[in-house]
GROMACS .gro file of C-alpha atoms in nm:
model
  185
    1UNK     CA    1   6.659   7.989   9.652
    2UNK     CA    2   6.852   8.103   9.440
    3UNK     CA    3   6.958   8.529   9.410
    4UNK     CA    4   6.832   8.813   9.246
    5UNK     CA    5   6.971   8.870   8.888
    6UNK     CA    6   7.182   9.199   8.912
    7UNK     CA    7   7.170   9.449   8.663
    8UNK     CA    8   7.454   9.431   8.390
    9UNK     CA    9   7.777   9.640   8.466
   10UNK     CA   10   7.695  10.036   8.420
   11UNK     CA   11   7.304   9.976   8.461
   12UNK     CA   12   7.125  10.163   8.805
   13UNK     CA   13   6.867   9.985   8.952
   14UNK     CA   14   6.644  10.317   8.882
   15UNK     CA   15   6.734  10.499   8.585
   16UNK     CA   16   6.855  10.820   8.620
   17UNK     CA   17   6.772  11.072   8.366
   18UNK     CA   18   7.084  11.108   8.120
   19UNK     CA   19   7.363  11.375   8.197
   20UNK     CA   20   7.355  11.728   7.977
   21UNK     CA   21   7.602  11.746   7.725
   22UNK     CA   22   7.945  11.841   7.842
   23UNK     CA   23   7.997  12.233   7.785
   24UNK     CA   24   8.275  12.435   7.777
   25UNK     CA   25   8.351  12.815   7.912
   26UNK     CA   26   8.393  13.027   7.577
   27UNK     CA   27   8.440  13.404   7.636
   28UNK     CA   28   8.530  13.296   8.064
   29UNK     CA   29   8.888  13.162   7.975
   30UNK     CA   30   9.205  13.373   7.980
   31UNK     CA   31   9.357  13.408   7.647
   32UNK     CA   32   9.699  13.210   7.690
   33UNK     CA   33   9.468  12.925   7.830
   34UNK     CA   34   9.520  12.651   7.604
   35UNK     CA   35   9.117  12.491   7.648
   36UNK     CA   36   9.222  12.157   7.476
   37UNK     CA   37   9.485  12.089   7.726
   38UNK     CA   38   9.231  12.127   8.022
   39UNK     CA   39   8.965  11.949   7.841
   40UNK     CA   40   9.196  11.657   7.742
   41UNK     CA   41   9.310  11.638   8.105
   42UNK     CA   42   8.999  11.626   8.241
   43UNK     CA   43   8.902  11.364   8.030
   44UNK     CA   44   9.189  11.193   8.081
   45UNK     CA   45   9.197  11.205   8.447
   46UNK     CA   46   8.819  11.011   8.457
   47UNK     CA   47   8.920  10.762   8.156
   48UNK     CA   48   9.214  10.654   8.393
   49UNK     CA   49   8.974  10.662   8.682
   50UNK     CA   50   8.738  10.446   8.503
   51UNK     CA   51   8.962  10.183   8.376
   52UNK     CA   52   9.134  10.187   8.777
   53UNK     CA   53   9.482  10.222   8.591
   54UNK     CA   54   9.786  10.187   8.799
   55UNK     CA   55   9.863  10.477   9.022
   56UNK     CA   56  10.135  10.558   8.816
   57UNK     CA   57   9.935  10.668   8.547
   58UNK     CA   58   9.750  10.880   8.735
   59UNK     CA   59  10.036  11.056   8.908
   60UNK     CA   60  10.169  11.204   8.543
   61UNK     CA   61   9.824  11.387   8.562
   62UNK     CA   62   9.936  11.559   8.929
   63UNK     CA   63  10.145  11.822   9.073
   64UNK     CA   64  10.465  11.655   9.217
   65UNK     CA   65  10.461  11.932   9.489
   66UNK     CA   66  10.205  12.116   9.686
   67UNK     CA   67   9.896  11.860   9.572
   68UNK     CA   68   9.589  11.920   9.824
   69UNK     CA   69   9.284  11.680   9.688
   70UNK     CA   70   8.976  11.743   9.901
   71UNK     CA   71   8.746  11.442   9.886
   72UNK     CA   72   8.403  11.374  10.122
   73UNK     CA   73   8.589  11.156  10.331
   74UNK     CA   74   8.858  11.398  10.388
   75UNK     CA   75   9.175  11.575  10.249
   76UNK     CA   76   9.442  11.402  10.125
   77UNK     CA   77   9.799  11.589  10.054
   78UNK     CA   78  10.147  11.517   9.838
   79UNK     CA   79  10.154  11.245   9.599
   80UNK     CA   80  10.238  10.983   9.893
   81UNK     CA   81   9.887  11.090  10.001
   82UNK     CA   82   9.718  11.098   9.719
   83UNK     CA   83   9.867  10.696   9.636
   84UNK     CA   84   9.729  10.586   9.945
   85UNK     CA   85   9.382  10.692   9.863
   86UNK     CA   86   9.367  10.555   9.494
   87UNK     CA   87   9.469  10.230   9.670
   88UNK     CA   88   9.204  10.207   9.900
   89UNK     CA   89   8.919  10.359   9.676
   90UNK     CA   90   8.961  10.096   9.356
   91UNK     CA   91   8.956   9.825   9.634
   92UNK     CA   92   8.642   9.990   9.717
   93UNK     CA   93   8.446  10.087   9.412
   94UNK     CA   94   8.429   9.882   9.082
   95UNK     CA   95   8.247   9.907   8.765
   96UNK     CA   96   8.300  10.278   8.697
   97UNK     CA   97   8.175  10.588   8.531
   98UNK     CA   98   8.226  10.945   8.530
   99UNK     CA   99   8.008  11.087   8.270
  100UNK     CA  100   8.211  11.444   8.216
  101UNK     CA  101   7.859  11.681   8.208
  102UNK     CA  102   8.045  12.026   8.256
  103UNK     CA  103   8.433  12.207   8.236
  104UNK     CA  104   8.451  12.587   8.328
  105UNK     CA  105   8.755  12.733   8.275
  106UNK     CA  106   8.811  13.030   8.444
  107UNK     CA  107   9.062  13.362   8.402
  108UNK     CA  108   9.410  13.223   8.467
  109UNK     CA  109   9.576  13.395   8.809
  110UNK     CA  110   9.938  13.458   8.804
  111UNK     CA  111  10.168  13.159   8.896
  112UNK     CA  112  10.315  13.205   9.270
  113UNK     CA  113  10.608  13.352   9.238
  114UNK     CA  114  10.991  13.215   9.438
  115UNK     CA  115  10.787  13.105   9.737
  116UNK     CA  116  10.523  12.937   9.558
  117UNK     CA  117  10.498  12.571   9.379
  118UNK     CA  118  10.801  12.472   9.225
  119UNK     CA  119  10.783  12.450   8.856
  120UNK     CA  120  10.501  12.600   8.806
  121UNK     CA  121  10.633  12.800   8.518
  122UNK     CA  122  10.334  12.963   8.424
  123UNK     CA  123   9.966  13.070   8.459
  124UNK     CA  124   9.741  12.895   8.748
  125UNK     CA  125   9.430  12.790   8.584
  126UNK     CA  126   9.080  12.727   8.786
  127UNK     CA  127   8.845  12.473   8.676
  128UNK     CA  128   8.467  12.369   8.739
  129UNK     CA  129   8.433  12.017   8.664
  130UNK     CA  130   8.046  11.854   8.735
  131UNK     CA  131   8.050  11.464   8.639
  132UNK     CA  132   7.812  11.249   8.673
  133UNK     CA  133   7.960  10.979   8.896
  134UNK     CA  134   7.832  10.577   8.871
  135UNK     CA  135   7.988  10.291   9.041
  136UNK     CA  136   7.912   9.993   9.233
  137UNK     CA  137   8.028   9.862   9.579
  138UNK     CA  138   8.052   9.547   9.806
  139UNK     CA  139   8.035   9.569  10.132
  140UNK     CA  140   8.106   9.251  10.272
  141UNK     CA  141   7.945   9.073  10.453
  142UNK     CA  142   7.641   9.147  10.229
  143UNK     CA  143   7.517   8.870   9.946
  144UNK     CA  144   7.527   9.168   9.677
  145UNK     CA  145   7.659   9.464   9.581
  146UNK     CA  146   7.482   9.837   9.595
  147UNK     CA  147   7.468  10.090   9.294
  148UNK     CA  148   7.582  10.460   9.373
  149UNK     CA  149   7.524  10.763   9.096
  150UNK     CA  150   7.608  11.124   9.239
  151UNK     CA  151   7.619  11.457   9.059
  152UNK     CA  152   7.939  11.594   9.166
  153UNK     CA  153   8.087  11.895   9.128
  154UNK     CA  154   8.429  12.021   9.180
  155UNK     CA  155   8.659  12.286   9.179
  156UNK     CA  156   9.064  12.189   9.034
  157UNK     CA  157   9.341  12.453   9.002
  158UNK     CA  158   9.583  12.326   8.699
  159UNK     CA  159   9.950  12.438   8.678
  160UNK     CA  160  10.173  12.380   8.421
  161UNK     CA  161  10.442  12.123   8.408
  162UNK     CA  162  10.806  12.169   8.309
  163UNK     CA  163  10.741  12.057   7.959
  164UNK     CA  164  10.427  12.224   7.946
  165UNK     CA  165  10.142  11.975   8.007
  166UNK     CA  166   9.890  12.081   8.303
  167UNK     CA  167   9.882  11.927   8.614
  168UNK     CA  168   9.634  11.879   8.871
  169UNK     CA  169   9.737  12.074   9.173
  170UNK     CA  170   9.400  12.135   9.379
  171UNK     CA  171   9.136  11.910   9.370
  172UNK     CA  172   8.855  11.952   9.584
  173UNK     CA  173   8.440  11.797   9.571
  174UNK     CA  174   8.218  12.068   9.645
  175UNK     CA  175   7.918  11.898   9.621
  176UNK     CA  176   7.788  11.556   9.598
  177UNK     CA  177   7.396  11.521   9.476
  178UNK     CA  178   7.264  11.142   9.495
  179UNK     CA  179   7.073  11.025   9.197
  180UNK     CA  180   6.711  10.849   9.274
  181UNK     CA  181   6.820  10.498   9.408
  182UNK     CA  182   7.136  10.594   9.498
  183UNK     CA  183   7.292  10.409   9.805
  184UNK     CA  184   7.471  10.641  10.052
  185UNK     CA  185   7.831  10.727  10.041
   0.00000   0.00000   0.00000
């Protein structure tokens, strides 16, 4: 006997309706807010994600200090942390894709002043992301793999860098919708 076809790489089982078009906070940033930067990080960040690119790439996209990622399995802290995680999540998941349906940027706060995150030079500037998030997993023993799709949305705080790209320095899921067909997390 032989198995069940699977459906091609970034196909559900169930078709989920297609994510809104990505939109952008106008009149809600902070003047000073450079909105490409955040949007190209974002995207960025999930390209990376997507392609499971070595953990080095990712870390240019993260605060070296004072990194807090808040994930439904748990929080994670410092880069060290944050390495350990990408390590055990891409030997995990496979055949990728966060579909970017949302960025908010928000009024920048003031960056923390002596006692606060070194190098942060700058503005702190809150984000809502919501991505659509597809992937597949194998759990063995099992003959085939299971398709997961969540809505997700997040909240990130962005600091500048010492030669003034943003960096990811809070990261945190606030929710996690499944799509129809969805396995569990």
């Amino acid at each position: 006997m032989s198995a069940p076809a699977l459906p091609a790489p970034h196909t559900t089982p169930t078709a989920p309706p297609a994510p809104p078009a990505p939109q952008t906070a106008g009149a809600g940033a902070g003047a000073g807010v450079d909105e490409a930067a955040v949007h190209a990080l974002v995207r960025d960040w999930y390209a990376a994600l997507d392609r499971h690119e070595d953990v080095s790439g990712l870390l240019r996209m993260l605060a070296p200090q004072g990194l807090v990622m808040q994930f439904p399995e748990g929080t994670i802290e410092g880069i060290e942390g944050f390495s350990l995680w990408y390590e055990t999540v891409t030997h995990l998941f496979f055949d990728e894709i966060h579909d970017i349906t949302a960025v908010h940027i928000e009024p920048p706060d003031p960056a923390p002043g002596a006692g606060g995150v070194p190098g942060a030079g700058g503005e702190l500037v809150r984000v809502g992301v919501e991505v659509r998030w597809q992937t597949r997993r194998w759990m063995a023993p099992a003959a085939t793999s299971q398709w997961l799709g969540f809505d997700a949305a997040q909240s990130w705080t962005l600091t500048p860098a010492p030669d003034g790209s943003l960096r990811i320095l809070t990261y945190r899921v606030d929710s996690l919708t499944p799509l129809p067909g969805s396995a569990p997390l």
